[in-house]
Amino acid sequence: MALSGVEIFKHLPKTNCKKCGYPTCLAFAMKLAALQESTDKCPDLSEEAKKFLGAAAEPPIRGITLGGRGVKVGEETVLFRHEKKFVNPCPIALNIKDTEGADAITKHIADVNSSEIDKVGQMLRVDLVCVTDESGDPARFAAVVKQVADGAPNAGLILNSSSPASIEAAIAHCADKRPLVYGANAENLDAMVKIAKEKKVALGIYAKGLDALSDLSEKVKGMGVTDIVLDSGARTAKEMVEEYTMIRRAALKKSFKPLGFPVISFVSRDDSVLEAAVASIGIMKYASIIVVNSIEKWKTLALLTLRQNIYTDPQVPMQVEQKIYKIGDANENSPLLVTTNFSLTYFIVRGEIENSKVPCWLAIMNVEGLSVLTAWAAGKFVAGSIANFIKESEAPKLVAKKELILPGYVSVLSGSLEDKLGDGWKVVVGPREANQLPAFLKGRAA
Ligand code: SF4
């Protein structure tokens, strides 16, 4: 039964205390209705309300926050991104075996720490490290986990071992980072559940095949662990697509609770190119966490870019902040250009200005993320609004010469914009295409 936000709101305490992280009970109710939040977040919910809202207000796939920077996984509500959007980008985890030499581990840690990429205004990075207990030696495993926890303090951790003794030894060094404990199975279940409950961490469970995995997940939940991450044992690309799709479908379309959890995908391969290809499939088809053996720059760039594409809301244009951007060593004699705050427009125009090596001021106007022509057609990038934006911005103080360069596509606005700006402002029509900017700017500077 799906409940509307208003129906859910009627059952909330209505104190707007913000303990759930939302400014009002109504905002929280809307999130519950969108199946993007859990009733657990409201500590003041009555037992009666909990019972009523029950499963109706639970996300079909539970959201789990992992340590480090607090990366959230799960909480997806659709099978296809065009239906709505995918919510929580799957983190990439670098696998480090505890049998690797000290130098190799140090290099892995350095690679994780330097993995950040600025991609159209978003900072993307490798968020997790998965330490794998290859040695079977709790002391060794714990030592490597400590080295990673100390060396990469912002990365979240996955403790990968089926040995409760190894997990016990390692978690002592990183419990505050709320690692994902991975490796509960039918054999070690009691001990692993005990650790997860005591340390209040998420538990990764493994069973081969979806029937066995569902049974195990029910059992773990019955034992009191609610933050569960699933591994069905899918390792080939074919198995991944089939099983992850069935898991997502069962959770979303059948409300099948035993599979309503994030999925961890071990795509690790010795062949780095093959690993990148298989990881790409995981990103596109429903893996919530992807574990890889290596994070060369080329691979990280490819995987994070793909993930960014998949997890960008197709209904909301990407935007940058409205302000006057200084490019290069711009001063009061530098040209002032104006354009819209569509991310792609901003980054392309900025890139071409940088290519020109002519320092400039770039005035970015908020038009809700539309491109120049679309914003003009929608009546958002027109003479009156551009003039108001420029006059109210700091632009008049930044440039000595009152001259504004307008995108060539809206040259039709130049006369009326000059009138609206008044006060001696002159409007110059710039090129239509951004790639013509270097020649244009260099020609004017000459
Ligand atoms: Fe309302 Fe509960 Fe959120 Fe407080 S914690 S604002 S009572 S929903």
Coordinates of C-alpha atoms and ligand atoms in Angstrom, one line a residue:
M1 CA 0.0 0.0 0.0
A2 CA 1.5 3.3 -1.0
L3 CA 0.7 6.2 1.2
S4 CA 0.8 9.9 0.2
G5 CA 3.0 12.4 2.1
V6 CA -0.1 14.0 3.6
E7 CA -1.4 10.6 4.8
I8 CA 1.9 9.9 6.4
F9 CA 2.2 13.4 7.9
K10 CA -1.0 12.8 9.9
H11 CA 0.7 10.1 11.8
L12 CA 3.9 12.0 12.6
P13 CA 4.4 13.9 15.9
K14 CA 4.2 17.3 14.1
T15 CA 6.7 19.0 16.5
N16 CA 9.1 19.9 13.7
C17 CA 12.0 19.0 16.0
K18 CA 14.4 18.3 13.1
K19 CA 15.9 15.2 14.8
C20 CA 15.2 13.2 11.7
G21 CA 17.5 15.6 9.7
Y22 CA 14.6 17.4 8.0
P23 CA 13.3 20.9 8.8
T24 CA 9.7 19.8 9.3
C25 CA 7.6 16.7 9.8
L26 CA 6.0 17.4 6.5
A27 CA 9.3 17.4 4.7
F28 CA 10.1 14.1 6.4
A29 CA 6.7 12.7 5.4
M30 CA 7.3 13.6 1.8
K31 CA 10.6 11.6 1.9
L32 CA 8.8 8.7 3.4
A33 CA 6.2 8.8 0.7
A34 CA 8.9 8.8 -1.9
L35 CA 10.3 5.7 -0.2
Q36 CA 13.6 7.5 0.3
E37 CA 13.7 7.5 4.1
S38 CA 13.0 5.1 6.9
T39 CA 10.7 5.7 9.9
D40 CA 13.6 4.8 12.2
K41 CA 14.9 8.4 11.7
C42 CA 12.1 9.8 13.8
P43 CA 12.8 8.9 17.4
D44 CA 9.5 10.3 18.7
L45 CA 7.2 8.2 16.5
S46 CA 4.6 6.3 18.5
E47 CA 4.4 2.5 18.4
E48 CA 1.0 2.9 16.9
A49 CA 2.3 5.1 14.1
K50 CA 5.2 2.8 13.5
K51 CA 2.8 -0.1 13.1
F52 CA 0.5 1.8 10.8
L53 CA 3.2 3.2 8.6
G54 CA 5.2 0.0 8.8
A55 CA 6.3 -1.4 5.5
A56 CA 4.3 1.1 3.5
A57 CA 6.8 3.9 4.4
E58 CA 10.0 1.9 4.2
P59 CA 12.2 2.3 1.2
P60 CA 12.0 -0.9 -0.9
I61 CA 15.8 -1.0 -0.8
R62 CA 17.2 0.0 2.6
G63 CA 19.6 2.9 2.7
I64 CA 22.9 2.2 4.6
T65 CA 25.5 4.8 5.4
L66 CA 29.1 3.6 5.5
G67 CA 31.9 5.2 7.4
G68 CA 34.7 7.5 6.2
R69 CA 33.0 10.3 4.5
G70 CA 29.6 8.8 5.1
V71 CA 28.8 7.3 1.7
K72 CA 25.2 6.2 1.4
V73 CA 24.2 3.1 -0.6
G74 CA 20.8 1.6 -1.5
E75 CA 17.5 3.5 -1.3
E76 CA 16.9 3.1 -5.0
T77 CA 13.2 3.3 -6.1
V78 CA 13.2 2.7 -9.8
L79 CA 14.5 0.1 -12.3
F80 CA 15.3 2.6 -15.0
R81 CA 16.8 6.0 -14.4
H82 CA 14.4 7.7 -16.9
E83 CA 11.5 6.7 -14.6
K84 CA 12.7 9.0 -11.9
K85 CA 16.4 8.9 -11.0
F86 CA 19.0 6.7 -9.4
V87 CA 19.7 8.0 -5.9
N88 CA 23.0 6.9 -4.3
P89 CA 26.0 6.5 -6.6
C90 CA 27.7 3.1 -6.0
P91 CA 31.0 3.7 -4.3
I92 CA 34.1 2.2 -5.8
A93 CA 36.2 0.2 -3.3
L94 CA 39.8 -0.7 -3.8
N95 CA 40.6 -4.3 -2.7
I96 CA 43.8 -4.6 -0.7
K97 CA 44.9 -8.1 0.3
D98 CA 46.6 -8.4 3.7
T99 CA 49.3 -10.6 2.1
E100 CA 50.5 -7.8 -0.1
G101 CA 53.9 -6.3 0.9
A102 CA 54.2 -3.1 3.0
D103 CA 55.3 -1.0 0.0
A104 CA 52.3 -2.2 -2.2
I105 CA 49.9 -1.4 0.6
T106 CA 51.4 2.0 1.1
K107 CA 51.1 2.7 -2.6
H108 CA 47.4 1.6 -2.6
I109 CA 46.7 4.0 0.3
A110 CA 48.4 6.8 -1.6
D111 CA 46.4 6.0 -4.8
V112 CA 43.1 6.1 -2.8
N113 CA 44.1 9.4 -1.2
S114 CA 44.9 11.0 -4.6
S115 CA 42.0 9.5 -6.5
E116 CA 39.9 12.7 -6.4
I117 CA 38.7 14.0 -9.8
D118 CA 36.9 17.3 -10.4
K119 CA 34.3 16.4 -13.1
V120 CA 31.9 19.2 -14.2
G121 CA 32.0 20.7 -10.7
Q122 CA 31.5 17.4 -8.8
M123 CA 34.4 16.0 -6.8
L124 CA 34.5 12.2 -7.5
R125 CA 36.8 9.7 -5.8
V126 CA 37.4 6.2 -4.7
D127 CA 35.4 6.2 -1.4
L128 CA 36.1 2.8 0.1
V129 CA 38.9 0.4 0.8
C130 CA 38.1 -3.3 1.1
V131 CA 40.8 -5.1 3.2
T132 CA 40.7 -8.8 2.4
D133 CA 41.9 -11.5 4.8
E134 CA 44.0 -13.7 2.5
S135 CA 46.4 -14.6 5.2
G136 CA 43.9 -16.1 7.6
D137 CA 46.0 -14.5 10.4
P138 CA 43.9 -12.2 12.6
A139 CA 47.0 -10.2 13.8
R140 CA 48.2 -9.6 10.2
F141 CA 44.7 -8.7 9.0
A142 CA 44.2 -6.3 11.9
A143 CA 47.6 -4.7 11.3
V144 CA 46.7 -4.0 7.6
V145 CA 43.3 -2.7 8.5
K146 CA 44.9 -0.3 11.0
Q147 CA 47.5 0.8 8.4
V148 CA 44.6 1.6 6.0
A149 CA 42.4 3.3 8.6
D150 CA 45.3 5.5 9.7
G151 CA 46.6 6.1 6.2
A152 CA 43.3 6.9 4.4
P153 CA 41.2 8.4 7.2
N154 CA 38.6 9.7 4.9
A155 CA 37.9 6.4 3.1
G156 CA 35.3 4.0 4.4
L157 CA 36.3 0.5 5.1
I158 CA 35.1 -3.0 4.2
L159 CA 36.5 -5.8 6.4
N160 CA 36.4 -8.8 4.2
S161 CA 36.8 -12.0 6.1
S162 CA 34.8 -15.0 6.9
S163 CA 36.7 -15.5 10.2
P164 CA 35.0 -13.9 13.2
A165 CA 38.4 -13.9 15.0
S166 CA 39.9 -11.8 12.2
I167 CA 37.0 -9.4 12.2
E168 CA 37.1 -9.1 16.0
A169 CA 40.8 -8.3 15.8
A170 CA 40.5 -5.7 13.0
I171 CA 37.4 -3.9 14.1
A172 CA 39.1 -2.9 17.3
H173 CA 41.1 -0.5 15.1
C174 CA 38.3 1.0 13.2
A175 CA 34.9 0.6 14.9
D176 CA 34.5 4.4 15.0
K177 CA 34.7 4.4 11.1
R178 CA 31.6 2.2 11.0
P179 CA 33.1 -0.3 8.6
L180 CA 31.0 -2.8 6.6
V181 CA 31.7 -6.2 8.0
Y182 CA 31.6 -8.5 5.0
G183 CA 31.6 -12.3 5.1
A184 CA 28.7 -13.6 7.1
N185 CA 27.5 -16.9 5.8
A186 CA 25.5 -19.9 7.0
E187 CA 28.6 -21.3 8.9
N188 CA 29.7 -18.2 10.8
L189 CA 26.4 -16.5 11.2
D190 CA 26.0 -16.3 15.0
A191 CA 29.5 -14.9 15.6
M192 CA 29.2 -12.4 12.8
V193 CA 25.8 -11.2 13.8
K194 CA 27.1 -10.8 17.4
I195 CA 29.9 -8.5 16.2
A196 CA 27.6 -6.5 13.9
K197 CA 25.2 -5.9 16.8
E198 CA 27.8 -5.1 19.4
K199 CA 29.7 -2.6 17.1
K200 CA 26.5 -1.3 15.4
V201 CA 27.9 -1.8 11.9
A202 CA 26.4 -3.1 8.7
L203 CA 26.8 -6.7 7.8
G204 CA 27.6 -8.1 4.4
I205 CA 26.1 -11.6 3.9
Y206 CA 27.0 -14.2 1.3
A207 CA 25.0 -17.1 0.0
K208 CA 25.3 -18.6 -3.5
G209 CA 22.0 -18.0 -5.4
L210 CA 19.0 -15.9 -4.6
D211 CA 17.0 -18.5 -2.7
A212 CA 19.8 -19.2 -0.2
L213 CA 20.5 -15.5 0.0
S214 CA 16.9 -14.6 0.8
D215 CA 16.8 -17.3 3.6
L216 CA 20.0 -16.0 5.0
S217 CA 18.9 -12.4 4.9
E218 CA 15.6 -13.3 6.7
K219 CA 17.6 -15.1 9.4
V220 CA 20.0 -12.2 9.9
K221 CA 17.1 -9.7 10.2
G222 CA 15.3 -12.0 12.6
M223 CA 18.5 -12.0 14.7
G224 CA 18.3 -8.2 15.0
V225 CA 20.6 -6.8 12.2
T226 CA 18.8 -4.4 9.9
D227 CA 21.7 -2.9 8.0
I228 CA 22.5 -5.8 5.6
V229 CA 24.4 -5.8 2.3
L230 CA 23.8 -8.7 -0.1
D231 CA 26.2 -10.8 -2.1
S232 CA 24.6 -13.5 -4.2
G233 CA 28.0 -14.8 -5.3
A234 CA 27.6 -13.4 -8.8
R235 CA 31.1 -12.9 -10.3
T236 CA 30.7 -13.1 -14.1
A237 CA 29.1 -10.3 -16.0
K238 CA 26.2 -12.6 -17.0
E239 CA 25.5 -13.7 -13.4
M240 CA 25.7 -10.1 -12.2
V241 CA 23.2 -8.7 -14.7
E242 CA 20.8 -11.6 -14.1
E243 CA 21.0 -11.8 -10.4
Y244 CA 21.2 -8.1 -9.6
T245 CA 18.3 -7.4 -11.9
M246 CA 16.2 -10.1 -10.2
I247 CA 17.2 -8.7 -6.8
R248 CA 16.2 -5.1 -7.8
R249 CA 12.9 -6.3 -9.4
A250 CA 12.0 -8.5 -6.4
A251 CA 12.6 -5.5 -4.0
L252 CA 10.8 -2.9 -6.1
K253 CA 8.1 -4.7 -8.0
K254 CA 7.2 -7.5 -5.5
S255 CA 8.1 -5.6 -2.3
F256 CA 10.1 -8.8 -1.4
K257 CA 11.8 -7.6 1.8
P258 CA 14.5 -10.3 2.1
L259 CA 16.2 -8.8 -1.0
G260 CA 15.4 -5.2 -0.2
F261 CA 19.1 -4.3 0.6
P262 CA 22.1 -2.9 -1.2
V263 CA 24.2 -5.3 -3.2
I264 CA 28.0 -5.6 -3.1
S265 CA 29.8 -6.7 -6.2
F266 CA 33.3 -8.2 -6.3
V267 CA 34.4 -7.6 -9.9
S268 CA 38.0 -8.1 -9.1
R269 CA 40.1 -9.4 -12.0
D270 CA 43.8 -9.6 -12.7
D271 CA 43.2 -8.1 -16.1
S272 CA 42.6 -4.4 -15.4
V273 CA 40.8 -3.7 -18.7
L274 CA 38.5 -6.6 -18.2
E275 CA 37.9 -5.5 -14.6
A276 CA 36.9 -2.0 -15.8
A277 CA 34.5 -3.5 -18.4
V278 CA 32.8 -5.7 -15.7
A279 CA 32.7 -2.9 -13.2
S280 CA 30.9 -0.8 -15.9
I281 CA 28.3 -3.4 -16.1
G282 CA 27.9 -3.4 -12.3
I283 CA 27.5 0.4 -12.3
M284 CA 24.8 0.3 -14.9
K285 CA 23.0 -2.7 -13.6
Y286 CA 22.3 -2.3 -10.0
A287 CA 25.5 -2.9 -8.0
S288 CA 25.5 -0.7 -4.9
I289 CA 29.2 -1.2 -4.0
I290 CA 31.9 -2.2 -6.5
V291 CA 35.1 -3.8 -5.4
V292 CA 38.0 -3.6 -7.8
N293 CA 41.7 -4.8 -7.6
S294 CA 43.3 -1.6 -9.0
I295 CA 42.5 2.0 -9.5
E296 CA 44.7 3.3 -12.2
K297 CA 43.9 6.9 -13.2
W298 CA 42.4 5.9 -16.5
K299 CA 40.1 3.4 -14.9
T300 CA 39.0 5.6 -12.1
L301 CA 38.2 8.4 -14.6
A302 CA 36.2 6.0 -16.9
L303 CA 34.2 4.4 -14.1
L304 CA 33.5 7.6 -12.1
T305 CA 32.4 9.4 -15.3
L306 CA 30.1 6.5 -16.2
R307 CA 28.7 6.5 -12.7
Q308 CA 28.2 10.3 -12.8
N309 CA 26.2 9.9 -16.0
I310 CA 24.1 7.1 -14.7
Y311 CA 23.3 8.8 -11.4
T312 CA 22.7 12.3 -12.6
D313 CA 19.0 13.2 -12.4
P314 CA 17.8 13.2 -16.0
Q315 CA 15.1 15.7 -15.1
V316 CA 17.3 18.3 -13.4
P317 CA 19.9 20.1 -15.5
M318 CA 23.3 20.3 -13.8
Q319 CA 23.9 23.8 -12.6
V320 CA 26.8 25.9 -11.3
E321 CA 26.5 28.7 -8.8
Q322 CA 25.5 32.2 -10.0
K323 CA 28.4 34.5 -9.6
I324 CA 31.3 36.3 -11.3
Y325 CA 34.1 33.8 -11.9
K326 CA 37.7 35.1 -12.1
I327 CA 39.6 33.2 -14.8
G328 CA 43.3 33.6 -14.9
D329 CA 44.8 36.7 -13.5
A330 CA 41.8 38.9 -14.4
N331 CA 42.0 42.6 -13.4
E332 CA 40.0 45.7 -14.0
N333 CA 41.0 45.9 -17.6
S334 CA 40.0 42.3 -18.4
P335 CA 37.0 41.5 -20.5
L336 CA 33.6 40.6 -18.9
L337 CA 31.6 37.8 -20.5
V338 CA 28.1 36.6 -19.5
T339 CA 26.4 33.2 -20.0
T340 CA 24.1 30.9 -18.3
N341 CA 24.6 28.5 -15.4
F342 CA 24.1 25.2 -17.3
S343 CA 27.1 23.2 -16.1
L344 CA 28.1 22.1 -19.5
T345 CA 27.9 25.7 -20.9
Y346 CA 30.0 27.0 -17.9
F347 CA 32.7 24.3 -18.2
I348 CA 33.0 24.6 -22.0
V349 CA 33.1 28.4 -22.0
R350 CA 35.5 28.4 -19.1
G351 CA 37.8 25.9 -20.8
E352 CA 37.9 27.9 -24.0
I353 CA 38.7 31.1 -22.1
E354 CA 41.5 29.3 -20.3
N355 CA 42.7 28.0 -23.7
S356 CA 42.9 31.6 -25.0
K357 CA 45.2 32.5 -22.1
V358 CA 43.4 35.9 -21.9
P359 CA 42.4 36.6 -18.3
C360 CA 38.6 37.3 -18.1
W361 CA 35.7 37.7 -15.8
L362 CA 32.9 35.3 -16.5
A363 CA 29.4 36.3 -15.3
I364 CA 27.3 33.2 -14.7
M365 CA 23.6 33.9 -14.4
N366 CA 21.2 31.6 -12.8
V367 CA 18.6 30.4 -15.3
E368 CA 17.8 27.1 -13.6
G369 CA 20.5 25.2 -15.4
L370 CA 19.3 25.9 -19.0
S371 CA 21.6 26.5 -22.0
V372 CA 21.7 29.9 -23.6
L373 CA 19.2 29.4 -26.4
T374 CA 16.8 27.4 -24.2
A375 CA 16.9 30.0 -21.5
W376 CA 16.3 32.8 -24.0
A377 CA 13.4 30.9 -25.5
A378 CA 12.0 30.3 -22.0
G379 CA 12.2 34.0 -21.2
K380 CA 14.8 33.6 -18.5
F381 CA 17.9 34.9 -20.3
V382 CA 16.5 38.2 -21.7
A383 CA 17.7 41.8 -21.6
G384 CA 15.9 42.9 -18.4
S385 CA 17.0 39.9 -16.3
I386 CA 20.6 40.0 -17.6
A387 CA 20.8 43.7 -16.9
N388 CA 19.5 43.3 -13.4
F389 CA 21.9 40.5 -12.7
I390 CA 24.9 42.4 -13.9
K391 CA 24.0 45.7 -12.1
E392 CA 23.3 43.8 -8.8
S393 CA 26.4 41.7 -9.1
E394 CA 29.9 42.9 -8.2
A395 CA 30.8 43.1 -11.9
P396 CA 30.5 47.0 -12.1
K397 CA 33.2 47.2 -9.4
L398 CA 35.5 44.6 -11.0
V399 CA 35.9 46.2 -14.5
A400 CA 37.0 49.7 -15.4
K401 CA 35.5 49.6 -18.9
K402 CA 31.7 49.0 -18.8
E403 CA 31.6 46.5 -21.6
L404 CA 29.8 43.2 -21.6
I405 CA 30.4 40.3 -24.1
L406 CA 27.1 38.5 -24.9
P407 CA 26.9 35.0 -26.5
G408 CA 26.5 35.3 -30.2
Y409 CA 23.4 33.1 -30.2
V410 CA 21.4 35.9 -28.5
S411 CA 22.9 38.8 -30.4
V412 CA 19.3 39.9 -30.9
L413 CA 19.4 41.1 -27.3
S414 CA 22.3 43.4 -27.6
G415 CA 20.4 46.7 -28.3
S416 CA 17.8 46.2 -25.6
L417 CA 20.4 45.0 -23.1
E418 CA 22.5 48.1 -23.6
D419 CA 19.4 50.2 -23.0
K420 CA 18.5 48.3 -19.9
L421 CA 22.0 48.4 -18.5
G422 CA 22.3 52.2 -19.2
D423 CA 24.9 54.1 -17.3
G424 CA 27.4 54.0 -20.2
W425 CA 27.5 50.2 -20.6
K426 CA 28.3 48.8 -24.0
V427 CA 27.3 45.4 -25.2
V428 CA 29.6 43.5 -27.6
V429 CA 28.3 40.4 -29.4
G430 CA 30.6 37.5 -28.9
P431 CA 31.0 34.3 -31.0
R432 CA 28.2 31.8 -31.3
E433 CA 30.3 28.8 -30.5
A434 CA 32.6 28.5 -27.5
N435 CA 35.4 27.1 -29.6
Q436 CA 35.6 30.5 -31.4
L437 CA 36.3 32.3 -28.1
P438 CA 40.1 32.0 -28.1
A439 CA 40.4 33.7 -31.5
F440 CA 37.8 36.3 -30.5
L441 CA 39.5 37.1 -27.2
K442 CA 43.0 37.1 -28.6
G443 CA 41.9 39.4 -31.4
R444 CA 40.5 41.9 -29.0
A445 CA 43.5 41.8 -26.7
A446 CA 45.9 42.4 -29.6
Ligands
SF4_1 FE1 8.9 15.5 13.0 FE2 9.9 13.2 13.9 FE3 11.3 14.7 12.2 FE4 10.9 15.6 14.6 S1 12.1 13.7 14.0 S2 10.8 16.8 12.7 S3 8.9 14.8 15.1 S4 9.4 13.7 11.8

